[in-house]
mmCIF file of C-alpha atoms in Angstrom:
data_model
loop_
_atom_site.group_PDB
_atom_site.id
_atom_site.type_symbol
_atom_site.label_atom_id
_atom_site.label_comp_id
_atom_site.label_asym_id
_atom_site.label_seq_id
_atom_site.Cartn_x
_atom_site.Cartn_y
_atom_site.Cartn_z
ATOM 1 C CA MET W 1 47.123 -64.732 -136.459
ATOM 2 C CA GLN W 2 44.426 -66.772 -138.103
ATOM 3 C CA ASN W 3 44.003 -64.061 -140.762
ATOM 4 C CA VAL W 4 47.722 -64.249 -141.595
ATOM 5 C CA ILE W 5 47.564 -68.045 -141.765
ATOM 6 C CA ASN W 6 44.522 -67.862 -144.049
ATOM 7 C CA GLU W 7 46.251 -65.357 -146.338
ATOM 8 C CA LEU W 8 49.426 -67.433 -146.511
ATOM 9 C CA ASN W 9 47.393 -70.555 -147.327
ATOM 10 C CA ALA W 10 45.588 -68.655 -150.090
ATOM 11 C CA TRP W 11 48.918 -67.542 -151.580
ATOM 12 C CA LEU W 12 50.157 -71.149 -151.512
ATOM 13 C CA VAL W 13 47.435 -71.865 -154.080
ATOM 14 C CA LYS W 14 47.520 -68.584 -156.043
ATOM 15 C CA VAL W 15 51.279 -68.289 -156.588
ATOM 16 C CA PRO W 16 51.882 -71.675 -158.262
ATOM 17 C CA GLU W 17 48.731 -71.189 -160.367
ATOM 18 C CA GLY W 18 49.810 -67.684 -161.370
ATOM 19 C CA PHE W 19 53.331 -68.750 -162.312
ATOM 20 C CA SER W 20 51.961 -71.606 -164.424
ATOM 21 C CA ARG W 21 50.489 -68.976 -166.781
ATOM 22 C CA PHE W 22 53.861 -67.315 -167.451
ATOM 23 C CA THR W 23 56.332 -68.403 -170.091
ATOM 24 C CA GLU W 24 59.940 -69.131 -169.149
ATOM 25 C CA ILE W 25 60.927 -65.852 -170.812
ATOM 26 C CA GLU W 26 58.335 -63.904 -168.788
ATOM 27 C CA ILE W 27 59.616 -65.250 -165.477
ATOM 28 C CA SER W 28 63.335 -65.086 -166.311
ATOM 29 C CA GLU W 29 63.651 -61.770 -168.127
ATOM 30 C CA ARG W 30 64.746 -58.779 -166.081
ATOM 31 C CA PRO W 31 62.756 -55.592 -166.757
ATOM 32 C CA LEU W 32 65.982 -53.591 -166.391
ATOM 33 C CA PRO W 33 69.598 -54.762 -166.004
ATOM 34 C CA HIS W 34 69.656 -54.145 -162.237
ATOM 35 C CA LYS W 35 66.068 -55.234 -161.496
ATOM 36 C CA TRP W 36 65.091 -58.759 -160.543
ATOM 37 C CA SER W 37 63.116 -61.057 -162.832
ATOM 38 C CA LYS W 38 59.857 -62.578 -161.560
ATOM 39 C CA LYS W 39 61.764 -65.771 -160.736
ATOM 40 C CA GLU W 40 64.389 -63.795 -158.805
ATOM 41 C CA ILE W 41 61.652 -61.955 -156.906
ATOM 42 C CA LEU W 42 60.206 -65.324 -155.910
ATOM 43 C CA GLY W 43 63.724 -66.310 -154.867
ATOM 44 C CA HIS W 44 63.939 -63.126 -152.794
ATOM 45 C CA LEU W 45 60.690 -64.182 -151.117
ATOM 46 C CA CYS W 46 62.348 -67.532 -150.326
ATOM 47 C CA ASP W 47 65.237 -65.654 -148.714
ATOM 48 C CA SER W 48 62.761 -63.532 -146.769
ATOM 49 C CA ALA W 49 61.049 -66.713 -145.588
ATOM 50 C CA ILE W 50 64.383 -68.254 -144.527
ATOM 51 C CA ASN W 51 65.365 -65.189 -142.525
ATOM 52 C CA ASN W 52 61.942 -64.594 -140.996
ATOM 53 C CA LEU W 53 61.369 -68.235 -140.080
ATOM 54 C CA GLU W 54 64.537 -68.048 -138.009
ATOM 55 C CA ARG W 55 63.362 -64.781 -136.422
ATOM 56 C CA PHE W 56 59.903 -66.175 -135.596
ATOM 57 C CA ILE W 57 61.563 -69.066 -133.773
ATOM 58 C CA ARG W 58 64.441 -67.242 -132.037
ATOM 59 C CA ILE W 59 62.264 -64.438 -130.633
ATOM 60 C CA GLN W 60 60.374 -67.072 -128.630
ATOM 61 C CA TYR W 61 63.382 -68.268 -126.620
ATOM 62 C CA GLU W 62 66.184 -65.684 -126.760
ATOM 63 C CA ASP W 63 66.644 -62.678 -124.494
ATOM 64 C CA GLN W 64 64.295 -59.785 -125.145
ATOM 65 C CA PRO W 65 64.336 -57.778 -127.219
ATOM 66 C CA LEU W 66 65.764 -59.946 -129.973
ATOM 67 C CA VAL W 67 68.026 -57.766 -132.121
ATOM 68 C CA LEU W 68 67.322 -58.555 -135.767
ATOM 69 C CA VAL W 69 70.332 -58.838 -138.016
ATOM 70 C CA PRO W 70 69.695 -57.457 -141.502
ATOM 71 C CA TYR W 71 70.771 -59.379 -144.580
ATOM 72 C CA ASN W 72 71.964 -58.141 -147.976
ATOM 73 C CA GLN W 73 69.001 -59.005 -150.185
ATOM 74 C CA ASP W 74 70.788 -58.447 -153.482
ATOM 75 C CA GLN W 75 73.712 -60.652 -152.453
ATOM 76 C CA TRP W 76 71.369 -63.403 -151.275
ATOM 77 C CA VAL W 77 69.505 -63.434 -154.604
ATOM 78 C CA ASP W 78 72.739 -63.314 -156.578
ATOM 79 C CA LEU W 79 74.604 -65.940 -154.555
ATOM 80 C CA GLN W 80 71.637 -68.318 -154.512
ATOM 81 C CA GLY W 81 71.544 -68.135 -158.325
ATOM 82 C CA TYR W 82 67.757 -68.087 -158.613
ATOM 83 C CA ARG W 83 67.947 -66.835 -162.193
ATOM 84 C CA ASP W 84 69.570 -70.095 -163.303
ATOM 85 C CA ILE W 85 67.493 -72.525 -161.221
ATOM 86 C CA PRO W 86 64.404 -74.161 -162.748
ATOM 87 C CA ILE W 87 61.208 -72.419 -161.631
ATOM 88 C CA GLU W 88 59.890 -75.687 -160.184
ATOM 89 C CA GLU W 89 62.808 -75.783 -157.743
ATOM 90 C CA VAL W 90 62.317 -72.166 -156.660
ATOM 91 C CA MET W 91 58.550 -72.705 -156.346
ATOM 92 C CA ASN W 92 58.986 -75.870 -154.271
ATOM 93 C CA LEU W 93 61.345 -74.026 -151.936
ATOM 94 C CA TRP W 94 58.927 -71.086 -151.560
ATOM 95 C CA VAL W 95 55.939 -73.361 -150.918
ATOM 96 C CA GLY W 96 57.844 -75.526 -148.430
ATOM 97 C CA LEU W 97 59.186 -72.565 -146.484
ATOM 98 C CA ASN W 98 55.782 -70.937 -146.224
ATOM 99 C CA LYS W 99 54.169 -74.179 -145.073
ATOM 100 C CA LYS W 100 56.811 -74.310 -142.346
ATOM 101 C CA ILE W 101 56.111 -70.671 -141.398
ATOM 102 C CA ILE W 102 52.390 -71.450 -141.156
ATOM 103 C CA ASN W 103 53.204 -74.403 -138.908
ATOM 104 C CA VAL W 104 55.395 -72.270 -136.628
ATOM 105 C CA ILE W 105 53.053 -69.290 -136.318
ATOM 106 C CA SER W 106 50.035 -71.528 -135.747
ATOM 107 C CA LYS W 107 51.691 -72.673 -132.496
ATOM 108 C CA ILE W 108 52.471 -69.188 -131.144
ATOM 109 C CA SER W 109 50.388 -68.251 -128.112
ATOM 110 C CA GLN W 110 48.673 -64.888 -127.714
ATOM 111 C CA ASP W 111 51.184 -63.976 -124.970
ATOM 112 C CA GLN W 112 54.143 -64.798 -127.208
ATOM 113 C CA LEU W 113 52.839 -62.427 -129.883
ATOM 114 C CA THR W 114 53.796 -59.546 -127.571
ATOM 115 C CA LEU W 115 57.467 -60.582 -127.440
ATOM 116 C CA GLN W 116 59.744 -57.782 -128.612
ATOM 117 C CA CYS W 117 62.387 -57.443 -131.281
ATOM 118 C CA ASP W 118 64.640 -54.557 -132.267
ATOM 119 C CA ILE W 119 64.324 -53.964 -136.022
ATOM 120 C CA GLY W 120 67.201 -51.464 -135.978
ATOM 121 C CA ASN W 121 67.951 -48.103 -134.426
ATOM 122 C CA ASN W 122 66.303 -49.254 -131.177
ATOM 123 C CA GLN W 123 62.907 -49.502 -132.886
ATOM 124 C CA LEU W 124 61.000 -52.119 -130.907
ATOM 125 C CA ARG W 125 58.265 -54.180 -132.540
ATOM 126 C CA THR W 126 56.263 -57.186 -131.412
ATOM 127 C CA LEU W 127 56.367 -60.682 -132.847
ATOM 128 C CA GLU W 128 52.826 -60.084 -134.058
ATOM 129 C CA TRP W 129 54.002 -56.993 -135.973
ATOM 130 C CA LEU W 130 56.940 -58.950 -137.429
ATOM 131 C CA ILE W 131 54.675 -61.719 -138.704
ATOM 132 C CA GLN W 132 52.235 -59.227 -140.249
ATOM 133 C CA ASP W 133 55.168 -57.352 -141.811
ATOM 134 C CA TYR W 134 56.366 -60.614 -143.379
ATOM 135 C CA LEU W 135 52.972 -61.093 -145.035
ATOM 136 C CA ASP W 136 52.760 -57.424 -146.101
ATOM 137 C CA HIS W 137 56.242 -57.607 -147.648
ATOM 138 C CA MET W 138 55.332 -60.777 -149.536
ATOM 139 C CA GLU W 139 52.063 -59.310 -150.813
ATOM 140 C CA HIS W 140 53.827 -56.136 -151.933
ATOM 141 C CA HIS W 141 56.136 -58.141 -154.207
ATOM 142 C CA LEU W 142 53.411 -60.506 -155.420
ATOM 143 C CA ASN W 143 50.789 -57.833 -156.138
ATOM 144 C CA ASN W 144 53.023 -55.020 -157.389
ATOM 145 C CA GLN W 145 55.821 -56.831 -159.192
ATOM 146 C CA ILE W 146 54.917 -60.390 -160.137
ATOM 147 C CA PHE W 147 51.163 -60.360 -160.731
ATOM 148 C CA LYS W 148 50.626 -56.679 -161.527
#
């Protein structure tokens, strides 16, 4: 888990620096009518952090395997109104949530990393897999959509 923590800490520096180089138009403009802007993608990453933080905590004390409840990503982004919120507010939320995630995963024991969750259709994964998937998902959006 130390590699994940190191990567998350690195992103906590890189993302605010990277966004500081964009204009308001660059972060707010949608590439296509039904595609998210850079700011909305960052908002989506906040929603991912909210949902995964809860999962990382619940899997440690609820009955195994924890059945993960999916969430409607488009509705979350739309209903949270990230497009109309100042970037500083979205950035502060993203940074704060990821600091909290780092805090939580830094306290997870090696044994707890083997705890199981059902990601859907009876597909069982470990907590370790779930945490790595969170980072991979974040890096996909950051590398391929925001900072491409």
